[in-house]
Amino acid sequence: MASIGHLDPRKSGSVSSPRSRRALAATLLLTAFAAAQDEKPTFQATTRLLEFSFAAVDKKGAPITDLRKDELVLLVDGKPYDLAFFRFEGSAAQAAPAPPALPPGIFTNRIELTGGPARNITALLIDSANTEPKDQMFVKAQALQFLAALAPQTHVAVFQLGQNLRVLHDFTSDMTSLRKSLKSVKVEFASPKLSDMERLATEADELLARLGASENSPLGGQLYTAVAGEANYNTLLQGNRVESTMTALDMLGRHLAGIPGRKSLIWISGGVAMTPVRVAPHRMPSQRAGQTNPAVGENHQKLIRAAAERLARSGIALYAVDARGIHSPADDLASRQEPPSRRGVFLEVAASESYGSDSRAGFDLLTTITGGRFIFGTNDFSQAIRKATADLHGSYSLGFYPRDPQPAGWRKLQVTVRRPGVTLLHPSGFSLDAPSGEF
């Protein structure tokens, strides 16, 4: 008699029996199915629609409101692309679709969540950080004139860049309220302040003249070191200002990014230096009187370009207005009344520093990339700003599908029109690594 505690494998449900094999197969199948259920499926879509806006104007700068899709040619890196859609978004555009309903008890004045017709969106940035105090009051007066002349239903926001970026008034069509906010703007002095190189150079020349010393004397060498040190200090401050200003433009771009269509950002500023100049801290023995050895300091082109590309990606067209306007020749020559014989090495240092602080290259780079305008050489800022708002009346949006696969990075964008006499203001490129369908 078999022991109770012993099972004969030949008579039990061992793995070798047909029934056991079927049970094991069923168990393995259920286990594999359960594991498959735990794995979340991954779907990848590489095709997306990219959209951007542009403005069309005629030879006189008046907006063009009747462009057709078949008149446009889109080139990406020199290759033609089909337009997936095209629409007019200027002043005569049709009413926008109703916005999504908000939860009960929730109210908003956010433009992208309110209904109504297409709006003209303009943001005004008063840059006190990069504008001389003597120019700030004039800028304020011109901006007030601009607000008084705006058409009804134009939505405007006003910001100020000083020690930090402030919202003076968010988007509204209430010009009375906007003017009240703008009147509260006070003159701000940049801290730390740039040294007045021309004044320092003139004082150094005058000191040498009073003492009867030459520029090649020991005293001349000491004065040169002092003046060159101030010039290089200015270069350092200018670099810091470039970084803080581009950060502020970045923040403002993110604030405006959620608003659909073309956004005009009008930046009234003295500008920032793209290629500051550094001067050797000591005169070289081989230098003659009246000679300096300037060298280009840190080039901020990459930093400025990156900021411009991010603005373009958010659909923002930058309109840079040179706050210095038109200066009388007397302004530039007031401190240069010394005879040419006394305008030696010190004023050469000042001239080198002044050349490096020229902001026009930075202005031009920012506006070209974003599809805006660089407005300079005028004291009528209100007329200059009106160009930006007028462009909105001839604004359009178009979209296309980028071809895959393409490496991430910036792509050159060009839009041409077959109609003669028409100029298009559009971003110069787009980024394929943008997180959404906007640039």
GROMACS .gro file of C-alpha atoms in nm:
model
  439
    1MET     CA    1   0.000   0.000   0.000
    2ALA     CA    2   0.137   0.329  -0.098
    3SER     CA    3   0.229   0.572   0.171
    4ILE     CA    4  -0.011   0.866   0.215
    5GLY     CA    5   0.276   1.103   0.218
    6HIS     CA    6   0.420   0.990  -0.113
    7LEU     CA    7   0.283   1.082  -0.455
    8ASP     CA    8   0.378   0.878  -0.756
    9PRO     CA    9   0.456   1.129  -1.034
   10ARG     CA   10   0.326   0.887  -1.292
   11LYS     CA   11  -0.019   0.888  -1.126
   12SER     CA   12  -0.037   1.254  -1.018
   13GLY     CA   13  -0.109   1.576  -1.217
   14SER     CA   14   0.255   1.628  -1.306
   15VAL     CA   15   0.380   1.865  -1.573
   16SER     CA   16   0.422   1.571  -1.805
   17SER     CA   17   0.049   1.501  -1.827
   18PRO     CA   18  -0.165   1.657  -2.104
   19ARG     CA   19  -0.389   1.827  -1.849
   20SER     CA   20  -0.092   1.987  -1.672
   21ARG     CA   21   0.056   2.109  -1.998
   22ARG     CA   22  -0.272   2.274  -2.093
   23ALA     CA   23  -0.295   2.441  -1.751
   24LEU     CA   24   0.062   2.567  -1.775
   25ALA     CA   25   0.005   2.706  -2.124
   26ALA     CA   26  -0.308   2.885  -2.006
   27THR     CA   27  -0.120   3.032  -1.711
   28LEU     CA   28   0.165   3.158  -1.930
   29LEU     CA   29  -0.082   3.310  -2.176
   30LEU     CA   30  -0.268   3.495  -1.901
   31THR     CA   31   0.060   3.620  -1.754
   32ALA     CA   32   0.178   3.754  -2.091
   33PHE     CA   33  -0.159   3.922  -2.149
   34ALA     CA   34  -0.149   4.089  -1.807
   35ALA     CA   35   0.204   4.216  -1.873
   36ALA     CA   36   0.095   4.355  -2.207
   37GLN     CA   37  -0.194   4.534  -2.034
   38ASP     CA   38   0.050   4.704  -1.797
   39GLU     CA   39   0.257   4.846  -2.085
   40LYS     CA   40   0.110   5.178  -2.199
   41PRO     CA   41   0.106   5.215  -2.576
   42THR     CA   42   0.318   5.498  -2.717
   43PHE     CA   43   0.197   5.693  -3.017
   44GLN     CA   44   0.423   5.933  -3.205
   45ALA     CA   45   0.313   6.196  -3.451
   46THR     CA   46   0.579   6.391  -3.636
   47THR     CA   47   0.357   6.599  -3.865
   48ARG     CA   48   0.243   6.932  -3.725
   49LEU     CA   49   0.115   7.257  -3.859
   50LEU     CA   50   0.339   7.562  -3.818
   51GLU     CA   51   0.172   7.900  -3.827
   52PHE     CA   52   0.307   8.254  -3.845
   53SER     CA   53   0.176   8.601  -3.919
   54PHE     CA   54   0.300   8.878  -4.146
   55ALA     CA   55   0.202   9.227  -4.258
   56ALA     CA   56   0.165   9.351  -4.615
   57VAL     CA   57   0.218   9.717  -4.708
   58ASP     CA   58   0.245   9.914  -5.030
   59LYS     CA   59   0.523  10.151  -5.140
   60LYS     CA   60   0.378  10.429  -4.925
   61GLY     CA   61   0.354  10.209  -4.617
   62ALA     CA   62  -0.024  10.173  -4.636
   63PRO     CA   63  -0.165   9.830  -4.540
   64ILE     CA   64  -0.265   9.586  -4.816
   65THR     CA   65  -0.592   9.415  -4.726
   66ASP     CA   66  -0.675   9.209  -5.035
   67LEU     CA   67  -0.386   8.964  -5.082
   68ARG     CA   68  -0.479   8.621  -5.216
   69LYS     CA   69  -0.327   8.286  -5.134
   70ASP     CA   70  -0.226   8.223  -5.495
   71GLU     CA   71  -0.013   8.542  -5.492
   72LEU     CA   72   0.223   8.410  -5.225
   73VAL     CA   73   0.531   8.188  -5.251
   74LEU     CA   74   0.668   8.028  -4.934
   75LEU     CA   75   1.032   7.916  -4.921
   76VAL     CA   76   1.193   7.729  -4.631
   77ASP     CA   77   1.571   7.707  -4.660
   78GLY     CA   78   1.522   7.802  -5.026
   79LYS     CA   79   1.275   7.520  -5.102
   80PRO     CA   80   0.910   7.590  -5.195
   81TYR     CA   81   0.635   7.473  -4.960
   82ASP     CA   82   0.258   7.447  -5.005
   83LEU     CA   83   0.039   7.672  -4.791
   84ALA     CA   84  -0.189   7.464  -4.568
   85PHE     CA   85  -0.405   7.765  -4.488
   86PHE     CA   86  -0.411   8.141  -4.538
   87ARG     CA   87  -0.634   8.404  -4.378
   88PHE     CA   88  -0.660   8.779  -4.345
   89GLU     CA   89  -0.653   8.911  -3.989
   90GLY     CA   90  -0.653   9.285  -4.043
   91SER     CA   91  -0.916   9.542  -3.959
   92ALA     CA   92  -1.174   9.399  -4.200
   93ALA     CA   93  -1.144   9.041  -4.078
   94GLN     CA   94  -1.452   8.843  -3.990
   95ALA     CA   95  -1.554   8.785  -3.633
   96ALA     CA   96  -1.345   8.532  -3.449
   97PRO     CA   97  -1.502   8.206  -3.331
   98ALA     CA   98  -1.658   8.206  -2.987
   99PRO     CA   99  -1.408   8.134  -2.708
  100PRO     CA  100  -1.447   7.828  -2.488
  101ALA     CA  101  -1.698   7.863  -2.205
  102LEU     CA  102  -1.546   7.940  -1.865
  103PRO     CA  103  -1.654   7.756  -1.548
  104PRO     CA  104  -1.945   7.913  -1.354
  105GLY     CA  105  -1.837   8.212  -1.148
  106ILE     CA  106  -1.509   8.257  -1.340
  107PHE     CA  107  -1.451   8.583  -1.526
  108THR     CA  108  -1.153   8.707  -1.727
  109ASN     CA  109  -1.024   8.997  -1.931
  110ARG     CA  110  -0.763   8.781  -2.105
  111ILE     CA  111  -0.789   8.864  -2.473
  112GLU     CA  112  -0.743   8.509  -2.596
  113LEU     CA  113  -1.044   8.401  -2.386
  114THR     CA  114  -1.284   8.678  -2.485
  115GLY     CA  115  -1.503   8.689  -2.792
  116GLY     CA  116  -1.546   8.956  -3.055
  117PRO     CA  117  -1.386   9.062  -3.382
  118ALA     CA  118  -1.019   9.042  -3.468
  119ARG     CA  119  -0.825   9.290  -3.254
  120ASN     CA  120  -0.526   9.510  -3.316
  121ILE     CA  121  -0.281   9.406  -3.045
  122THR     CA  122  -0.002   9.647  -2.956
  123ALA     CA  123   0.231   9.642  -2.657
  124LEU     CA  124   0.432   9.954  -2.575
  125LEU     CA  125   0.758   9.908  -2.383
  126ILE     CA  126   0.912  10.223  -2.234
  127ASP     CA  127   1.277  10.137  -2.174
  128SER     CA  128   1.413  10.356  -1.895
  129ALA     CA  129   1.707  10.124  -1.829
  130ASN     CA  130   1.872  10.195  -2.165
  131THR     CA  131   1.750  10.550  -2.231
  132GLU     CA  132   1.920  10.867  -2.115
  133PRO     CA  133   1.715  11.070  -1.861
  134LYS     CA  134   1.716  11.369  -2.097
  135ASP     CA  135   1.536  11.156  -2.357
  136GLN     CA  136   1.289  10.984  -2.123
  137MET     CA  137   1.055  11.281  -2.073
  138PHE     CA  138   1.039  11.340  -2.448
  139VAL     CA  139   0.956  10.972  -2.503
  140LYS     CA  140   0.677  10.993  -2.246
  141ALA     CA  141   0.524  11.301  -2.412
  142GLN     CA  142   0.535  11.137  -2.755
  143ALA     CA  143   0.377  10.816  -2.620
  144LEU     CA  144   0.089  11.017  -2.472
  145GLN     CA  145   0.029  11.177  -2.813
  146PHE     CA  146   0.031  10.833  -2.970
  147LEU     CA  147  -0.237  10.700  -2.734
  148ALA     CA  148  -0.457  11.002  -2.802
  149ALA     CA  149  -0.446  10.935  -3.178
  150LEU     CA  150  -0.527  10.562  -3.170
  151ALA     CA  151  -0.836  10.429  -3.342
  152PRO     CA  152  -1.121  10.296  -3.124
  153GLN     CA  153  -1.113   9.926  -3.030
  154THR     CA  154  -0.734   9.918  -3.056
  155HIS     CA  155  -0.606   9.708  -2.768
  156VAL     CA  156  -0.286   9.838  -2.610
  157ALA     CA  157  -0.077   9.744  -2.308
  158VAL     CA  158   0.199   9.959  -2.159
  159PHE     CA  159   0.510   9.821  -1.987
  160GLN     CA  160   0.819   9.987  -1.841
  161LEU     CA  161   1.170   9.846  -1.813
  162GLY     CA  162   1.373  10.003  -1.535
  163GLN     CA  163   1.539   9.816  -1.251
  164ASN     CA  164   1.282   9.549  -1.337
  165LEU     CA  165   1.000   9.491  -1.586
  166ARG     CA  166   0.668   9.643  -1.477
  167VAL     CA  167   0.317   9.620  -1.618
  168LEU     CA  168   0.185   9.976  -1.617
  169HIS     CA  169  -0.143   9.869  -1.776
  170ASP     CA  170  -0.243   9.539  -1.933
  171PHE     CA  171  -0.437   9.520  -2.260
  172THR     CA  172  -0.734   9.751  -2.286
  173SER     CA  173  -0.905   9.978  -2.537
  174ASP     CA  174  -0.970  10.239  -2.266
  175MET     CA  175  -0.727  10.510  -2.375
  176THR     CA  176  -0.815  10.734  -2.079
  177SER     CA  177  -0.703  10.465  -1.837
  178LEU     CA  178  -0.387  10.401  -2.042
  179ARG     CA  179  -0.293  10.769  -2.049
  180LYS     CA  180  -0.339  10.790  -1.673
  181SER     CA  181  -0.102  10.498  -1.623
  182LEU     CA  182   0.154  10.645  -1.862
  183LYS     CA  183   0.146  10.983  -1.687
  184SER     CA  184   0.262  10.811  -1.369
  185VAL     CA  185   0.592  10.708  -1.531
  186LYS     CA  186   0.889  10.873  -1.359
  187VAL     CA  187   1.233  10.936  -1.501
  188GLU     CA  188   1.466  10.657  -1.390
  189PHE     CA  189   1.842  10.677  -1.369
  190ALA     CA  190   2.031  10.366  -1.468
  191SER     CA  191   2.219  10.210  -1.180
  192PRO     CA  192   2.509  10.177  -1.206
  193LYS     CA  193   2.551  10.464  -1.447
  194LEU     CA  194   2.783  10.461  -1.747
  195SER     CA  195   3.078  10.696  -1.725
  196ASP     CA  196   3.073  11.005  -1.945
  197MET     CA  197   3.378  10.919  -2.151
  198GLU     CA  198   3.388  11.236  -2.354
  199ARG     CA  199   3.384  11.451  -2.041
  200LEU     CA  200   3.662  11.243  -1.881
  201ALA     CA  201   3.872  11.262  -2.195
  202THR     CA  202   3.831  11.639  -2.221
  203GLU     CA  203   3.923  11.686  -1.854
  204ALA     CA  204   4.236  11.472  -1.899
  205ASP     CA  205   4.344  11.680  -2.197
  206GLU     CA  206   4.280  12.004  -2.007
  207LEU     CA  207   4.484  11.882  -1.709
  208LEU     CA  208   4.783  11.801  -1.929
  209ALA     CA  209   4.752  12.143  -2.094
  210ARG     CA  210   4.749  12.328  -1.761
  211LEU     CA  211   5.054  12.137  -1.636
  212GLY     CA  212   5.238  12.165  -1.965
  213ALA     CA  213   5.281  11.786  -1.981
  214SER     CA  214   5.262  11.570  -2.289
  215GLU     CA  215   5.058  11.256  -2.350
  216ASN     CA  216   5.383  11.054  -2.351
  217SER     CA  217   5.486  11.177  -2.006
  218PRO     CA  218   5.443  10.961  -1.692
  219LEU     CA  219   5.137  11.170  -1.601
  220GLY     CA  220   4.996  11.115  -1.949
  221GLY     CA  221   5.040  10.740  -1.907
  222GLN     CA  222   4.861  10.746  -1.571
  223LEU     CA  223   4.574  10.947  -1.713
  224TYR     CA  224   4.550  10.709  -2.007
  225THR     CA  225   4.520  10.412  -1.770
  226ALA     CA  226   4.243  10.590  -1.578
  227VAL     CA  227   4.045  10.685  -1.890
  228ALA     CA  228   4.089  10.339  -2.045
  229GLY     CA  229   3.973  10.181  -1.719
  230GLU     CA  230   3.652  10.383  -1.728
  231ALA     CA  231   3.596  10.287  -2.092
  232ASN     CA  232   3.634   9.918  -2.010
  233TYR     CA  233   3.405   9.960  -1.708
  234ASN     CA  234   3.142  10.094  -1.948
  235THR     CA  235   3.194   9.790  -2.169
  236LEU     CA  236   3.131   9.559  -1.873
  237LEU     CA  237   2.813   9.746  -1.776
  238GLN     CA  238   2.690   9.736  -2.135
  239GLY     CA  239   2.732   9.359  -2.138
  240ASN     CA  240   2.527   9.329  -1.819
  241ARG     CA  241   2.258   9.550  -1.969
  242VAL     CA  242   2.238   9.337  -2.281
  243GLU     CA  243   2.175   9.028  -2.070
  244SER     CA  244   1.913   9.191  -1.846
  245THR     CA  245   1.737   9.357  -2.140
  246MET     CA  246   1.716   9.036  -2.343
  247THR     CA  247   1.581   8.859  -2.033
  248ALA     CA  248   1.312   9.127  -2.000
  249LEU     CA  249   1.216   9.094  -2.368
  250ASP     CA  250   1.198   8.718  -2.312
  251MET     CA  251   0.962   8.760  -2.017
  252LEU     CA  252   0.744   8.999  -2.211
  253GLY     CA  253   0.737   8.759  -2.505
  254ARG     CA  254   0.609   8.479  -2.283
  255HIS     CA  255   0.343   8.715  -2.145
  256LEU     CA  256   0.216   8.790  -2.496
  257ALA     CA  257   0.261   8.444  -2.648
  258GLY     CA  258  -0.089   8.321  -2.565
  259ILE     CA  259  -0.257   8.590  -2.775
  260PRO     CA  260  -0.325   8.459  -3.127
  261GLY     CA  261  -0.215   8.639  -3.443
  262ARG     CA  262   0.037   8.918  -3.493
  263LYS     CA  263   0.149   9.104  -3.184
  264SER     CA  264   0.334   9.434  -3.230
  265LEU     CA  265   0.582   9.506  -2.951
  266ILE     CA  266   0.697   9.868  -2.972
  267TRP     CA  267   1.024   9.908  -2.784
  268ILE     CA  268   1.128  10.271  -2.733
  269SER     CA  269   1.488  10.261  -2.616
  270GLY     CA  270   1.838  10.393  -2.649
  271GLY     CA  271   1.929  10.035  -2.737
  272VAL     CA  272   2.202   9.795  -2.631
  273ALA     CA  273   2.554   9.741  -2.763
  274MET     CA  274   2.609   9.429  -2.971
  275THR     CA  275   2.986   9.459  -3.020
  276PRO     CA  276   3.137   9.663  -2.735
  277VAL     CA  277   3.500   9.770  -2.761
  278ARG     CA  278   3.766   9.711  -2.499
  279VAL     CA  279   4.069   9.938  -2.479
  280ALA     CA  280   4.413   9.824  -2.363
  281PRO     CA  281   4.451   9.936  -1.999
  282HIS     CA  282   4.803  10.070  -2.064
  283ARG     CA  283   4.963  10.254  -2.352
  284MET     CA  284   5.200  10.036  -2.551
  285PRO     CA  285   5.556  10.174  -2.576
  286SER     CA  286   5.529  10.172  -2.955
  287GLN     CA  287   5.217  10.391  -2.950
  288ARG     CA  288   5.248  10.746  -3.061
  289ALA     CA  289   5.046  11.027  -2.913
  290GLY     CA  290   4.691  11.019  -3.035
  291GLN     CA  291   4.690  10.641  -3.092
  292THR     CA  292   4.489  10.377  -2.906
  293ASN     CA  293   4.467  10.003  -2.950
  294PRO     CA  294   4.100   9.911  -2.915
  295ALA     CA  295   3.987   9.551  -2.947
  296VAL     CA  296   3.639   9.408  -2.979
  297GLY     CA  297   3.507   9.286  -2.646
  298GLU     CA  298   3.255   9.006  -2.596
  299ASN     CA  299   3.023   8.989  -2.897
  300HIS     CA  300   2.659   8.977  -2.787
  301GLN     CA  301   2.521   8.887  -3.128
  302LYS     CA  302   2.444   8.528  -3.025
  303LEU     CA  303   2.254   8.642  -2.715
  304ILE     CA  304   2.054   8.903  -2.906
  305ARG     CA  305   1.979   8.662  -3.191
  306ALA     CA  306   1.851   8.397  -2.949
  307ALA     CA  307   1.616   8.649  -2.786
  308ALA     CA  308   1.488   8.760  -3.127
  309GLU     CA  309   1.424   8.401  -3.234
  310ARG     CA  310   1.220   8.336  -2.920
  311LEU     CA  311   1.012   8.647  -2.986
  312ALA     CA  312   0.953   8.536  -3.345
  313ARG     CA  313   0.850   8.192  -3.221
  314SER     CA  314   0.580   8.360  -3.010
  315GLY     CA  315   0.444   8.553  -3.309
  316ILE     CA  316   0.579   8.887  -3.189
  317ALA     CA  317   0.696   9.152  -3.434
  318LEU     CA  318   0.939   9.392  -3.266
  319TYR     CA  319   0.927   9.759  -3.362
  320ALA     CA  320   1.240   9.922  -3.220
  321VAL     CA  321   1.226  10.300  -3.193
  322ASP     CA  322   1.557  10.476  -3.129
  323ALA     CA  323   1.478  10.702  -2.833
  324ARG     CA  324   1.771  10.930  -2.917
  325GLY     CA  325   1.583  11.070  -3.214
  326ILE     CA  326   1.763  11.338  -3.411
  327HIS     CA  327   2.026  11.525  -3.213
  328SER     CA  328   2.149  11.863  -3.319
  329PRO     CA  329   2.511  11.870  -3.436
  330ALA     CA  330   2.568  12.105  -3.144
  331ASP     CA  331   2.481  11.819  -2.906
  332ASP     CA  332   2.768  11.611  -3.037
  333LEU     CA  333   3.018  11.897  -3.061
  334ALA     CA  334   2.938  12.078  -2.737
  335SER     CA  335   3.222  11.912  -2.551
  336ARG     CA  336   3.465  11.918  -2.843
  337GLN     CA  337   3.554  12.283  -2.846
  338GLU     CA  338   3.923  12.222  -2.788
  339PRO     CA  339   4.153  12.276  -3.086
  340PRO     CA  340   4.230  11.958  -3.285
  341SER     CA  341   4.587  11.962  -3.150
  342ARG     CA  342   4.456  11.893  -2.800
  343ARG     CA  343   4.214  11.617  -2.910
  344GLY     CA  344   4.460  11.333  -2.876
  345VAL     CA  345   4.469  10.990  -2.723
  346PHE     CA  346   4.201  11.049  -2.457
  347LEU     CA  347   3.931  11.147  -2.700
  348GLU     CA  348   4.041  10.857  -2.918
  349VAL     CA  349   3.963  10.626  -2.624
  350ALA     CA  350   3.625  10.793  -2.586
  351ALA     CA  351   3.559  10.756  -2.958
  352SER     CA  352   3.646  10.385  -2.946
  353GLU     CA  353   3.407  10.330  -2.653
  354SER     CA  354   3.136  10.529  -2.830
  355TYR     CA  355   3.175  10.321  -3.145
  356GLY     CA  356   3.139  10.000  -2.945
  357SER     CA  357   2.823  10.123  -2.774
  358ASP     CA  358   2.643  10.183  -3.105
  359SER     CA  359   2.303  10.012  -3.071
  360ARG     CA  360   2.192  10.021  -3.435
  361ALA     CA  361   2.326   9.675  -3.519
  362GLY     CA  362   2.137   9.520  -3.227
  363PHE     CA  363   1.815   9.703  -3.318
  364ASP     CA  364   1.844   9.590  -3.678
  365LEU     CA  365   1.907   9.225  -3.589
  366LEU     CA  366   1.609   9.206  -3.353
  367THR     CA  367   1.363   9.365  -3.593
  368THR     CA  368   1.480   9.171  -3.899
  369ILE     CA  369   1.439   8.833  -3.731
  370THR     CA  370   1.094   8.912  -3.587
  371GLY     CA  371   0.952   9.078  -3.899
  372GLY     CA  372   0.914   9.424  -3.747
  373ARG     CA  373   1.075   9.761  -3.821
  374PHE     CA  374   1.369   9.964  -3.695
  375ILE     CA  375   1.255  10.325  -3.672
  376PHE     CA  376   1.530  10.583  -3.623
  377GLY     CA  377   1.635  10.931  -3.723
  378THR     CA  378   1.310  11.099  -3.618
  379ASN     CA  379   1.191  11.306  -3.324
  380ASP     CA  380   0.827  11.228  -3.403
  381PHE     CA  381   0.790  10.902  -3.212
  382SER     CA  382   0.411  10.914  -3.233
  383GLN     CA  383   0.429  10.901  -3.612
  384ALA     CA  384   0.683  10.620  -3.593
  385ILE     CA  385   0.462  10.420  -3.357
  386ARG     CA  386   0.165  10.467  -3.588
  387LYS     CA  387   0.354  10.267  -3.850
  388ALA     CA  388   0.346   9.967  -3.619
  389THR     CA  389  -0.025   9.991  -3.552
  390ALA     CA  390  -0.099  10.053  -3.922
  391ASP     CA  391   0.080   9.731  -4.015
  392LEU     CA  392  -0.173   9.538  -3.808
  393HIS     CA  393  -0.450   9.646  -4.045
  394GLY     CA  394  -0.274   9.455  -4.323
  395SER     CA  395  -0.188   9.145  -4.121
  396TYR     CA  396  -0.231   8.785  -4.235
  397SER     CA  397  -0.166   8.437  -4.099
  398LEU     CA  398  -0.053   8.135  -4.294
  399GLY     CA  399   0.042   7.783  -4.203
  400PHE     CA  400   0.240   7.497  -4.353
  401TYR     CA  401   0.358   7.148  -4.267
  402PRO     CA  402   0.737   7.106  -4.233
  403ARG     CA  403   0.883   6.809  -4.413
  404ASP     CA  404   1.012   6.522  -4.205
  405PRO     CA  405   1.264   6.419  -4.108
  406GLN     CA  406   1.453   6.743  -4.046
  407PRO     CA  407   1.707   6.819  -3.775
  408ALA     CA  408   1.603   7.056  -3.501
  409GLY     CA  409   1.716   7.416  -3.522
  410TRP     CA  410   1.650   7.746  -3.693
  411ARG     CA  411   1.522   7.742  -4.050
  412LYS     CA  412   1.537   8.032  -4.293
  413LEU     CA  413   1.192   8.154  -4.396
  414GLN     CA  414   1.108   8.366  -4.698
  415VAL     CA  415   0.769   8.475  -4.827
  416THR     CA  416   0.747   8.653  -5.162
  417VAL     CA  417   0.447   8.802  -5.335
  418ARG     CA  418   0.378   8.806  -5.707
  419ARG     CA  419   0.201   9.142  -5.692
  420PRO     CA  420   0.439   9.433  -5.769
  421GLY     CA  421   0.487   9.711  -5.516
  422VAL     CA  422   0.402   9.502  -5.210
  423THR     CA  423   0.639   9.452  -4.917
  424LEU     CA  424   0.588   9.172  -4.665
  425LEU     CA  425   0.704   9.203  -4.305
  426HIS     CA  426   0.750   8.849  -4.175
  427PRO     CA  427   0.986   8.662  -3.940
  428SER     CA  428   1.311   8.561  -4.105
  429GLY     CA  429   1.288   8.205  -3.982
  430PHE     CA  430   1.138   7.953  -3.744
  431SER     CA  431   1.257   7.685  -3.504
  432LEU     CA  432   1.168   7.319  -3.556
  433ASP     CA  433   1.228   7.245  -3.190
  434ALA     CA  434   0.947   7.479  -3.083
  435PRO     CA  435   0.725   7.308  -2.825
  436SER     CA  436   0.400   7.383  -3.005
  437GLY     CA  437   0.263   7.466  -3.346
  438GLU     CA  438   0.365   7.830  -3.311
  439PHE     CA  439   0.715   7.949  -3.389
   0.00000   0.00000   0.00000
